[in-house]
PDB file of C-alpha atoms in Angstrom:
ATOM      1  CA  UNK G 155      46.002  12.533 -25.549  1.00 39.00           C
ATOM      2  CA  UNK G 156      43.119  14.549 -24.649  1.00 43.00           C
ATOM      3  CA  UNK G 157      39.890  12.367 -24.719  1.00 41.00           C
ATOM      4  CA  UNK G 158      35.900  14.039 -25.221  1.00 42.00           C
ATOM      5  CA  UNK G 159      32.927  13.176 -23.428  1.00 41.00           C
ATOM      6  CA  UNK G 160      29.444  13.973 -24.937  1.00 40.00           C
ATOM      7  CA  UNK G 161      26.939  13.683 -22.598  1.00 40.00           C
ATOM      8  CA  UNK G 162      24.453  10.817 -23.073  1.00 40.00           C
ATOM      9  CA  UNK G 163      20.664  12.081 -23.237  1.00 41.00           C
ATOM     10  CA  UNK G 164      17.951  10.426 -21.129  1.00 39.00           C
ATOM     11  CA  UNK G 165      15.478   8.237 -23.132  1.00 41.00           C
ATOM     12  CA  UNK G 166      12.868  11.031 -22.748  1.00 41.00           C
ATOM     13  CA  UNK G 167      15.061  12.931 -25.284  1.00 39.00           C
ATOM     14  CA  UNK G 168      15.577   9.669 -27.580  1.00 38.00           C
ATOM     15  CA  UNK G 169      14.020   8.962 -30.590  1.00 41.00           C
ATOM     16  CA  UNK G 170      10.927   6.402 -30.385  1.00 41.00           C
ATOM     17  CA  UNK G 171      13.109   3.278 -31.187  1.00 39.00           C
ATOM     18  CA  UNK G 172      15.291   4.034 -28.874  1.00 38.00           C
ATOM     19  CA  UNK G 173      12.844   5.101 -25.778  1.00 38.00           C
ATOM     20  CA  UNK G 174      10.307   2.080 -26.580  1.00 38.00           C
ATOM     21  CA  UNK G 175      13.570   0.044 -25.791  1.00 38.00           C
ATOM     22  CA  UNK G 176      14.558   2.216 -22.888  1.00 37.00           C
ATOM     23  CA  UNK G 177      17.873   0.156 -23.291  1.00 37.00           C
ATOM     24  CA  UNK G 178      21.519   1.532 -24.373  1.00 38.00           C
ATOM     25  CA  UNK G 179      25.184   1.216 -23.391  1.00 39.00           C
ATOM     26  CA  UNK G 180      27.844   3.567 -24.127  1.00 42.00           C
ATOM     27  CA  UNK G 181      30.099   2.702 -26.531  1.00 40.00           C
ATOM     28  CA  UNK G 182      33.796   4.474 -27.776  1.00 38.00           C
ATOM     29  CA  UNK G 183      34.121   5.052 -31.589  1.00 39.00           C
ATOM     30  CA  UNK G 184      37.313   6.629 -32.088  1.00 40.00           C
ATOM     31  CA  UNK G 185      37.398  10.358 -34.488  1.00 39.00           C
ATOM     32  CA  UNK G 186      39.414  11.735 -36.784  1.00 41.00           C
ATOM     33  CA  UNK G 187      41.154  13.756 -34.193  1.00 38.00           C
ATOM     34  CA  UNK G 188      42.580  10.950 -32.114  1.00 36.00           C
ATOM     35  CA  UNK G 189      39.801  11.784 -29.486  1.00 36.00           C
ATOM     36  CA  UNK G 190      37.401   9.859 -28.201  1.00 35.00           C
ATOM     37  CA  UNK G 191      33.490  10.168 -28.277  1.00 39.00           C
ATOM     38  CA  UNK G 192      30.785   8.652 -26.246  1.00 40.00           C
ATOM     39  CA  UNK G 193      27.823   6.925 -28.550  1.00 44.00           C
ATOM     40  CA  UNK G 194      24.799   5.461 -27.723  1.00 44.00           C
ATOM     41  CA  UNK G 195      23.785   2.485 -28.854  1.00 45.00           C
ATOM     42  CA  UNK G 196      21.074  -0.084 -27.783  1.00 48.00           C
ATOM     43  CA  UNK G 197      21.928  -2.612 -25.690  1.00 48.00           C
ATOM     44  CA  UNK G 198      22.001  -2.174 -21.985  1.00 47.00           C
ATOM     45  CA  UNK G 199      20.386  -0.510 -19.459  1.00 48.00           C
ATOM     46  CA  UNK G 200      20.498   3.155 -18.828  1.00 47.00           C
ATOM     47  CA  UNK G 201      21.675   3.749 -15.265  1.00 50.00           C
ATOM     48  CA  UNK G 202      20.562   7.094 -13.087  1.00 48.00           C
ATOM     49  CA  UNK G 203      23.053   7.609 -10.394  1.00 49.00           C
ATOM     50  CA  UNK G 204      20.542   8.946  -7.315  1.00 55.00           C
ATOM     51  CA  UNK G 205      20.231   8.546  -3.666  1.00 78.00           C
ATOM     52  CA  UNK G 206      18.434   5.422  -2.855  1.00 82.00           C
ATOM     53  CA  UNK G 207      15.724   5.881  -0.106  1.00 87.00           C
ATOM     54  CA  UNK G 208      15.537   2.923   2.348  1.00 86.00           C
ATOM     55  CA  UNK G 209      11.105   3.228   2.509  1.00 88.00           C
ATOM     56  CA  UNK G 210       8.513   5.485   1.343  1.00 93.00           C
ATOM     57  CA  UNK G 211       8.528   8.753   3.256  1.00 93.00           C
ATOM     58  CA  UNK G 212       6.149  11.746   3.595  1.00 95.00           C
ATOM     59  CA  UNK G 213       6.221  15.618   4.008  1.00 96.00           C
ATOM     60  CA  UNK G 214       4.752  17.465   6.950  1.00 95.00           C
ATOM     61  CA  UNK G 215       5.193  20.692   8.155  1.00 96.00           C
ATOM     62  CA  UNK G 216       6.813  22.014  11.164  1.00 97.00           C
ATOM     63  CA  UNK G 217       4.991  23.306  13.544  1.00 96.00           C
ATOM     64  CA  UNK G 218       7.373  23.947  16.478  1.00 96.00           C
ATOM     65  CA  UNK G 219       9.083  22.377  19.898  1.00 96.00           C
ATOM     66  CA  UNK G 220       8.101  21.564  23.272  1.00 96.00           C
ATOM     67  CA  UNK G 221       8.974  19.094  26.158  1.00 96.00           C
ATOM     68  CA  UNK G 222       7.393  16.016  26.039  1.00 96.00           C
ATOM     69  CA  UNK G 223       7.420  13.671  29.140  1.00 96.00           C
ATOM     70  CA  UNK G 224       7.710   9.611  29.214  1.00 92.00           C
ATOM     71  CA  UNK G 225       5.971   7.360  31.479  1.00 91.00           C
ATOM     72  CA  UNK G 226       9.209   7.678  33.908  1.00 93.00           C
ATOM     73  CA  UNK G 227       9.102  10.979  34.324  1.00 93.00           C
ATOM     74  CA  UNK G 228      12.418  11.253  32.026  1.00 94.00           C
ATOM     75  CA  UNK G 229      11.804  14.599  29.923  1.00 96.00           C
ATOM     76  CA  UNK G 230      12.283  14.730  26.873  1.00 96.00           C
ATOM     77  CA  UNK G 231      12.352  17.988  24.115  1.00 97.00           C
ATOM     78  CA  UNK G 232      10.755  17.105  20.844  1.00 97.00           C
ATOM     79  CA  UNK G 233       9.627  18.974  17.534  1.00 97.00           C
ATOM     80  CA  UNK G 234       5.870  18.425  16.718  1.00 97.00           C
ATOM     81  CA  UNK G 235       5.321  18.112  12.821  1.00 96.00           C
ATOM     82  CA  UNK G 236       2.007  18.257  11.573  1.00 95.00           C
ATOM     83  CA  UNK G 237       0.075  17.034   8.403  1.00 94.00           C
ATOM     84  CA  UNK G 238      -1.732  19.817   5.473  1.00 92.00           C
ATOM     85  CA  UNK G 239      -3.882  17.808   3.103  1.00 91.00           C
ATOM     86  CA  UNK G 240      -1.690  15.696   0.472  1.00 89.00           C
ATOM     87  CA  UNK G 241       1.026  13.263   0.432  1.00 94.00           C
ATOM     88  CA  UNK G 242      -0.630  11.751  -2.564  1.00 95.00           C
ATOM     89  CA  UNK G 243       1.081   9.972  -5.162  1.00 95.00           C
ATOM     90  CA  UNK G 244       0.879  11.845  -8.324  1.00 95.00           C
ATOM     91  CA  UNK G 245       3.454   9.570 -10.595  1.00 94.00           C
ATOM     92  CA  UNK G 246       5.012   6.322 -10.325  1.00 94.00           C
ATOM     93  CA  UNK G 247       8.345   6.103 -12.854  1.00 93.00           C
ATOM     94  CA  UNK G 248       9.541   2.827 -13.856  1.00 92.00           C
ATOM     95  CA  UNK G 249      13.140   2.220 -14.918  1.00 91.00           C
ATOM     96  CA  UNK G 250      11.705   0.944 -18.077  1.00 91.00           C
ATOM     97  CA  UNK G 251       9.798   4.604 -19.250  1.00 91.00           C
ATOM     98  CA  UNK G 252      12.508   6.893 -16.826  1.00 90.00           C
ATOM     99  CA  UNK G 253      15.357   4.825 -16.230  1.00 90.00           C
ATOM    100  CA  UNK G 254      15.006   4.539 -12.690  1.00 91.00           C
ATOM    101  CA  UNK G 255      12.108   3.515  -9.529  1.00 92.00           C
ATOM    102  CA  UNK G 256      10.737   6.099  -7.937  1.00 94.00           C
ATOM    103  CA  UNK G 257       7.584   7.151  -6.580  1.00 95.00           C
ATOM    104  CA  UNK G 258       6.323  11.018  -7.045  1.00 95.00           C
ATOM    105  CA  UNK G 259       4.752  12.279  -3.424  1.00 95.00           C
ATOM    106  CA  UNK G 260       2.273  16.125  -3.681  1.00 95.00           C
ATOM    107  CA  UNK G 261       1.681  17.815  -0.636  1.00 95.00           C
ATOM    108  CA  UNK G 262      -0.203  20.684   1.316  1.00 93.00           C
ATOM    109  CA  UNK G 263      -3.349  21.818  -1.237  1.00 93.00           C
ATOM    110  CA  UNK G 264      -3.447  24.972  -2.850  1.00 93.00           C
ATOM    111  CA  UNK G 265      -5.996  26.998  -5.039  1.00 94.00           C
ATOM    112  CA  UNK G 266      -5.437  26.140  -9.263  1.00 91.00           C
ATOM    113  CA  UNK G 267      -4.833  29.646 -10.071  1.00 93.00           C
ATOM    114  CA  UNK G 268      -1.654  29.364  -7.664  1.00 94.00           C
ATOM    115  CA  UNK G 269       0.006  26.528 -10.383  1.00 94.00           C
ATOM    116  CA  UNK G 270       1.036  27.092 -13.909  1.00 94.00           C
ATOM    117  CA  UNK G 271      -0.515  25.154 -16.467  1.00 95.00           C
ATOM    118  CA  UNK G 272       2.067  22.446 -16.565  1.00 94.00           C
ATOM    119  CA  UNK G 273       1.673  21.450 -13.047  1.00 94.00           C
ATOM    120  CA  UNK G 274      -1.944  21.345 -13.254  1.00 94.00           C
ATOM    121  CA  UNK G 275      -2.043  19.484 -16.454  1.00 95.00           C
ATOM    122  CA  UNK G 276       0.630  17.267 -14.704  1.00 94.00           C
ATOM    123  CA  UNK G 277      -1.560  16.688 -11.472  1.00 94.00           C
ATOM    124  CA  UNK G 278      -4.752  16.216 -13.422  1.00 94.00           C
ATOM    125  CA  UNK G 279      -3.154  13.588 -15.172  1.00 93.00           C
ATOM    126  CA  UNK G 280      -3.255  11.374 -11.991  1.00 92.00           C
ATOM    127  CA  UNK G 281      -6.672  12.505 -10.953  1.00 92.00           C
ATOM    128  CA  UNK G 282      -5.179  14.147  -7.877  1.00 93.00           C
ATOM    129  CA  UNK G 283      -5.496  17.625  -6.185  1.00 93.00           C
ATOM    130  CA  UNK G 284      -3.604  20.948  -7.020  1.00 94.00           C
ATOM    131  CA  UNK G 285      -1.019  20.500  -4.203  1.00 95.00           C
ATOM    132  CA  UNK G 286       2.167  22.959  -4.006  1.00 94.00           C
ATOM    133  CA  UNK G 287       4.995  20.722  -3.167  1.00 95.00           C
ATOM    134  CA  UNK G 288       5.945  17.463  -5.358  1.00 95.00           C
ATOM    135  CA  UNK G 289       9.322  15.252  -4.381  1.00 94.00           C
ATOM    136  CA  UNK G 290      10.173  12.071  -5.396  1.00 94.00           C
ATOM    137  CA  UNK G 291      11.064   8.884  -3.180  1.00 94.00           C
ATOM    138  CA  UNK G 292      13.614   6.279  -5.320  1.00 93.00           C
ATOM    139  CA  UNK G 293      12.775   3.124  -3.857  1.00 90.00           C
ATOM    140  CA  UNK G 294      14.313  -0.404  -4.489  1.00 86.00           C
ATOM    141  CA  UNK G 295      10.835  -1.713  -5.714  1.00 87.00           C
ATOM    142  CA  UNK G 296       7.876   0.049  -6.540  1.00 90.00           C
ATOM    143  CA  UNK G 297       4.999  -2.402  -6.047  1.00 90.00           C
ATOM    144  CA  UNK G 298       2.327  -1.735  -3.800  1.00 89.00           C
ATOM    145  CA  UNK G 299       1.719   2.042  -5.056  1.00 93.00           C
ATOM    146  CA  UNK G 300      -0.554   3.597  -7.092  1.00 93.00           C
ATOM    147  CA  UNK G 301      -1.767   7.286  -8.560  1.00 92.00           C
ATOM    148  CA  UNK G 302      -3.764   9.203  -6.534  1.00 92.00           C
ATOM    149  CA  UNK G 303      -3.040   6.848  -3.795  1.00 93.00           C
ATOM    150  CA  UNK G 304      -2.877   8.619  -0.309  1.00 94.00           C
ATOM    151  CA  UNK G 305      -0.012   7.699   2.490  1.00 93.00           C
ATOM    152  CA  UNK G 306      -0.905   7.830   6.019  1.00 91.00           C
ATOM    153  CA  UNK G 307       1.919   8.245   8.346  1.00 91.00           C
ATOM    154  CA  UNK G 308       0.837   6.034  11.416  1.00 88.00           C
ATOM    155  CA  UNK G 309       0.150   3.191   8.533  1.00 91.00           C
ATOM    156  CA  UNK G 310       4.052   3.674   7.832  1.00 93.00           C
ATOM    157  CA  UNK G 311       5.607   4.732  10.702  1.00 93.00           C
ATOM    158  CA  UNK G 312       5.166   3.960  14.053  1.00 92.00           C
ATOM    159  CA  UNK G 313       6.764   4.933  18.183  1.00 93.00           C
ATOM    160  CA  UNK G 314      10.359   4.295  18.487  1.00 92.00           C
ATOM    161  CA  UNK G 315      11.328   3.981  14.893  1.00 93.00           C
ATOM    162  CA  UNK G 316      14.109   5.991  13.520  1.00 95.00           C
ATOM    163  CA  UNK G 317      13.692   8.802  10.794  1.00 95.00           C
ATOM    164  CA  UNK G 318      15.676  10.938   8.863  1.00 95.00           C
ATOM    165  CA  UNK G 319      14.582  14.655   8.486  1.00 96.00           C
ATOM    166  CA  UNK G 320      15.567  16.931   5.656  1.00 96.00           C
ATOM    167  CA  UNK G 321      14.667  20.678   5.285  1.00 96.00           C
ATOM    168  CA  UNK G 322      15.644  23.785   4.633  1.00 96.00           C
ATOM    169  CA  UNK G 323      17.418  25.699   8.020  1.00 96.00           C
ATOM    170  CA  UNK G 324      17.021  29.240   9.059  1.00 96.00           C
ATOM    171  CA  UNK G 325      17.864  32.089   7.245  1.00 96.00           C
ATOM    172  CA  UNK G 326      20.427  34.174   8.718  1.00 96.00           C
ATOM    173  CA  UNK G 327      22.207  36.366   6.031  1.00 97.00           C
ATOM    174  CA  UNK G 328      25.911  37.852   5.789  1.00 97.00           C
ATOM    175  CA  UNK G 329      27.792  36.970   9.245  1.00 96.00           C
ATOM    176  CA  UNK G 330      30.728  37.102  10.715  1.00 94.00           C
ATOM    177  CA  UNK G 331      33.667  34.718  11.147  1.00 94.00           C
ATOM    178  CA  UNK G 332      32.880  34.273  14.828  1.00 95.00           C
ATOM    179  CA  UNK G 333      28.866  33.661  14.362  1.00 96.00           C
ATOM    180  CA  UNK G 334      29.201  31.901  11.297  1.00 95.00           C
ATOM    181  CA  UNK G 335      32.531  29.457  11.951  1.00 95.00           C
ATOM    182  CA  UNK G 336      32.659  29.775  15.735  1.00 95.00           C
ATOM    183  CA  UNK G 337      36.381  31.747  15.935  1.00 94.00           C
ATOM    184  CA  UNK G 338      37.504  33.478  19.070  1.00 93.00           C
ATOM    185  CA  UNK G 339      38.113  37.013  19.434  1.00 92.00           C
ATOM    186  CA  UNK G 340      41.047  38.738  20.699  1.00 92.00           C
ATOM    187  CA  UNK G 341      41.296  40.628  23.197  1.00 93.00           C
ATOM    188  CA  UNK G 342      39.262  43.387  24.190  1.00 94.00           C
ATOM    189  CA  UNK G 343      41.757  45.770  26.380  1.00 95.00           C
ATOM    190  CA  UNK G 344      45.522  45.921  26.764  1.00 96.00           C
ATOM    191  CA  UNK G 345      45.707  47.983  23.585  1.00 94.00           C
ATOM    192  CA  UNK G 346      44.818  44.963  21.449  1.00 92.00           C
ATOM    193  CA  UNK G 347      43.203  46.814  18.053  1.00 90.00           C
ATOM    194  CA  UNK G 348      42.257  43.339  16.516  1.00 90.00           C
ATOM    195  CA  UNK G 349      38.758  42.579  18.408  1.00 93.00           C
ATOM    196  CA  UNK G 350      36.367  40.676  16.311  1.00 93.00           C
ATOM    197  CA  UNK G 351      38.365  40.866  12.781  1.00 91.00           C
ATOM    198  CA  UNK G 352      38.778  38.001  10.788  1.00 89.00           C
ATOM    199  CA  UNK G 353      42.855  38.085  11.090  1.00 88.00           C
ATOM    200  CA  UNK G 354      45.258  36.529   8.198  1.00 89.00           C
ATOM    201  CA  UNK G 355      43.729  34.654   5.335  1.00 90.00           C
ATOM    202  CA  UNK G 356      46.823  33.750   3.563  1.00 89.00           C
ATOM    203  CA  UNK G 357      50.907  33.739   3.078  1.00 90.00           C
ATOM    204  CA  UNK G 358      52.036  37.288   1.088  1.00 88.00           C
ATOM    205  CA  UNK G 359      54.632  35.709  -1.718  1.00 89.00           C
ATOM    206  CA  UNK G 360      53.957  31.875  -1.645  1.00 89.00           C
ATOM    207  CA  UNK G 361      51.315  31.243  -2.208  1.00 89.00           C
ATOM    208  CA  UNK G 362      50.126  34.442  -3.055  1.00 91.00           C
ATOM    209  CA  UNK G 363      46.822  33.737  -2.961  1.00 94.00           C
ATOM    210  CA  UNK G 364      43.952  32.823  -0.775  1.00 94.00           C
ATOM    211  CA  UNK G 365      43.178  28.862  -0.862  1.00 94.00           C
ATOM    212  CA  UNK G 366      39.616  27.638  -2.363  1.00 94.00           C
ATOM    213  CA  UNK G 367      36.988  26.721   0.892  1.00 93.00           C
ATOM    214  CA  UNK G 368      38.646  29.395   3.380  1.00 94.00           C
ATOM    215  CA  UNK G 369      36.373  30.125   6.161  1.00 95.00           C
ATOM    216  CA  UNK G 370      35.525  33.682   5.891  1.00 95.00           C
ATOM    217  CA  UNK G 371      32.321  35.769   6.741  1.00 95.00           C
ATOM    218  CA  UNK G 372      29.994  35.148   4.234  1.00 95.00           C
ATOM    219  CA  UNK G 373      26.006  33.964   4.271  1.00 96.00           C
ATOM    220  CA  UNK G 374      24.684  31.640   7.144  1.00 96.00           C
ATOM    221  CA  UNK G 375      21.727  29.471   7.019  1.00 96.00           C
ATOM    222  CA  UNK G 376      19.051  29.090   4.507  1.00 95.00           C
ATOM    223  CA  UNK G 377      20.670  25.464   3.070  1.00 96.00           C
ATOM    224  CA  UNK G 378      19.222  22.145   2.881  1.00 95.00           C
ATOM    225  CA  UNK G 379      20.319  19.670   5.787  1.00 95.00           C
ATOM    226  CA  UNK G 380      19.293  15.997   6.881  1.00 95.00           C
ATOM    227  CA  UNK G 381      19.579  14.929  10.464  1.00 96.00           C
ATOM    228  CA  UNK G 382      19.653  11.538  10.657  1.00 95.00           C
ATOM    229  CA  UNK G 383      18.383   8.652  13.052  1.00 94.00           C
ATOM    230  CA  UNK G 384      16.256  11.075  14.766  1.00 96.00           C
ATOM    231  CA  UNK G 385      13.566   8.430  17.440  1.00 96.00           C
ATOM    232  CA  UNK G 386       9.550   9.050  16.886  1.00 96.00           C
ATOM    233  CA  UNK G 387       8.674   9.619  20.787  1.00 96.00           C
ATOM    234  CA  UNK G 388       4.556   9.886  19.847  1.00 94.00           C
ATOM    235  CA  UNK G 389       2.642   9.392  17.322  1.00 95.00           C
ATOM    236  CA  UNK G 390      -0.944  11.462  18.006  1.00 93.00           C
ATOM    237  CA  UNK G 391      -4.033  10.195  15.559  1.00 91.00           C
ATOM    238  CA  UNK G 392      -6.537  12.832  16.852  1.00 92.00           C
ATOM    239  CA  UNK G 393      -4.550  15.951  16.172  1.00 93.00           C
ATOM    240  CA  UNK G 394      -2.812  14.193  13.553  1.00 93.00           C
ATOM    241  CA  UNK G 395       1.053  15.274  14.694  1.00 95.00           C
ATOM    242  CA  UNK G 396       4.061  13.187  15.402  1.00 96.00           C
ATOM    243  CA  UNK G 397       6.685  14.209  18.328  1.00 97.00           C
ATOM    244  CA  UNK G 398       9.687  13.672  17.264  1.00 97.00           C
ATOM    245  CA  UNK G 399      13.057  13.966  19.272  1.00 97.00           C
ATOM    246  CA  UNK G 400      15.402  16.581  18.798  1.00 95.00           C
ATOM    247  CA  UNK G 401      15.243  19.781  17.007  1.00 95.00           C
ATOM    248  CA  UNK G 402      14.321  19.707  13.242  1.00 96.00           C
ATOM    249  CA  UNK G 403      15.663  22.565  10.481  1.00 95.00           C
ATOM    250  CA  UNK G 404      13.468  25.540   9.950  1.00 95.00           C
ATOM    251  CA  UNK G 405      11.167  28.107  11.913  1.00 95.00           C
ATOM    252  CA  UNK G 406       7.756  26.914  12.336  1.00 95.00           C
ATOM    253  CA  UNK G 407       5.953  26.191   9.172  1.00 94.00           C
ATOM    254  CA  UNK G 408       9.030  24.994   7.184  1.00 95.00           C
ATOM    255  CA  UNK G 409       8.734  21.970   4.602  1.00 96.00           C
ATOM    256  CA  UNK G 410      10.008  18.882   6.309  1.00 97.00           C
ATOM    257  CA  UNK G 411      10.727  15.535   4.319  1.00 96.00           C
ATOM    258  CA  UNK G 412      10.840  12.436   6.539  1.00 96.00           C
ATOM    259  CA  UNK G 413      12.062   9.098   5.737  1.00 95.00           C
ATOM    260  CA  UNK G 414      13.284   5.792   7.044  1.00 94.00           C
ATOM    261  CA  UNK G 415      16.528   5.813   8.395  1.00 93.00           C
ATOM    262  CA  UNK G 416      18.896   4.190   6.220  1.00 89.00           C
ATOM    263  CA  UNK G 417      20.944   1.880   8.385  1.00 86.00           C
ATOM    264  CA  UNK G 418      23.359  -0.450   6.412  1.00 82.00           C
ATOM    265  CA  UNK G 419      23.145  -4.038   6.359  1.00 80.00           C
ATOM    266  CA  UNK G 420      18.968  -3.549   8.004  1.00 81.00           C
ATOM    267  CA  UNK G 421      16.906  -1.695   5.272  1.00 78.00           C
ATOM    268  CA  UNK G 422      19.823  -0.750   2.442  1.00 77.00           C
ATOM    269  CA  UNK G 423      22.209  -3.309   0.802  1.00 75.00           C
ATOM    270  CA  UNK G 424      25.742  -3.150   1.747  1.00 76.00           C
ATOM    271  CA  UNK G 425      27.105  -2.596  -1.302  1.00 68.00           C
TER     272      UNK G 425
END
């Protein structure tokens, strides 16, 4: 029996009675056609399905690598991320007017006429700056934060904790299978005419067909990664910069989210 699923709207899209409640379960009325449909009604809460942060993070801005030494000599290559104006709050949502917790974060300043009215109607609304970059943080609670309320990194992170890194990596267009997926070659003499070609993507009869996710040359880079449990090796007040270990996604100048690591059973539940 073949069973349909409407799609149940979030409150912003719900009448008055229903948002002011900002409570509704999904219930199954059968219809004429011996299918199923999914109704709204209210009685429990709505529930947003999202990546749970395990603290408040920040943005900063790449600014490139170097090698960093310790007090034992031991040496040590770090990226050094720097700090534009921002990382203000600009919204707080509540699960009882959104359906969920989460803190909205603006960063790196920019001139008004470089925003469209709704995002400078948006940050006026909290009293803050025109900043260019807004992502939001879903925390487990909420308390403590407030619009227009700035975040200072060494007030929330400090040397030798662990941070996870998101951005956006390098750019490098249509590749190869060799560049992009790390195949070998054949060989280059002995009459061999197959050098750097991709070779066979498939049976002829059965299957006859090439299978969905086949590495092939196609576009590299340019995706959003995380690397996780990355160490802070210095945190530097004066030039306002933190070192931290590794290499980080991105050229110089790239957008760089950092938050606490999550690590089960420490800052995140383990359920």
């Amino acid at each position: 029996m073949a069973i349909a699923m409407a799609v149940v709207s979030f409150p912003s899209l719900l009448n008055k009675a229903t948002l002011s409640s900002s409570l509704f379960t999904p219930t199954f009325i059968p219809a004429k056609s011996s299918s199923l449909v999914l109704k709204s009604s209210p009685k429990t809460r709505f529930v947003v399905s999202a990546s749970m942060e395990a603290g408040i993070g920040v943005m900063g801005s790449k600014l490139g690598m170097m090698t960093f030494f310790e007090e034992d000599g031991t040496v040590v290559p770090v990226t050094v991320v720097g700090f534009r104006e921002g990382n203000i709050v600009t919204q707080i949502k509540t699960l009882a007017t959104d359906g969920y917790d989460a803190v909205q974060i603006g960063y790196r300043r920019v001139r008004d006429k470089k925003l469209t009215k709704p995002e400078t109607g948006h940050l006026q609304k909290a009293g803050t700056i025109p900043m260019r970059h807004l992502q939001e943080f879903r925390l487990q609670s909420i308390d403590g934060f407030e619009p227009n309320q700035k975040l200072v990194f060494d007030e929330i992170f400090k040397e030798g904790d662990l941070v996870d890194v998101a951005g956006t990596t390098i750019g490098k267009g249509f590749q190869g299978g060799i560049k992009r997926h790390h195949f070998k070659r054949g060989q280059m003499t002995h009459g061999s005419k197959s050098h750097r070609a991709l070779g066979s993507i498939g049976a002829g009869t059965t299957p006859g067909r090439v299978y969905k996710g086949k590495k092939m040359p196609g576009r590299m880079g340019g995706t959003r990664t995380k690397i996780r449990k990355l160490k802070i090796v210095k945190v530097d007040k004066e030039l306002n910069v933190v070192m931290i270990k590794g290499a980080l996604p991105g050229k110089p100048g790239n957008l760089l989210r950092i938050t606490p690591a999550k690590i089960v059973g420490v800052n995140i539940p383990k359920n």
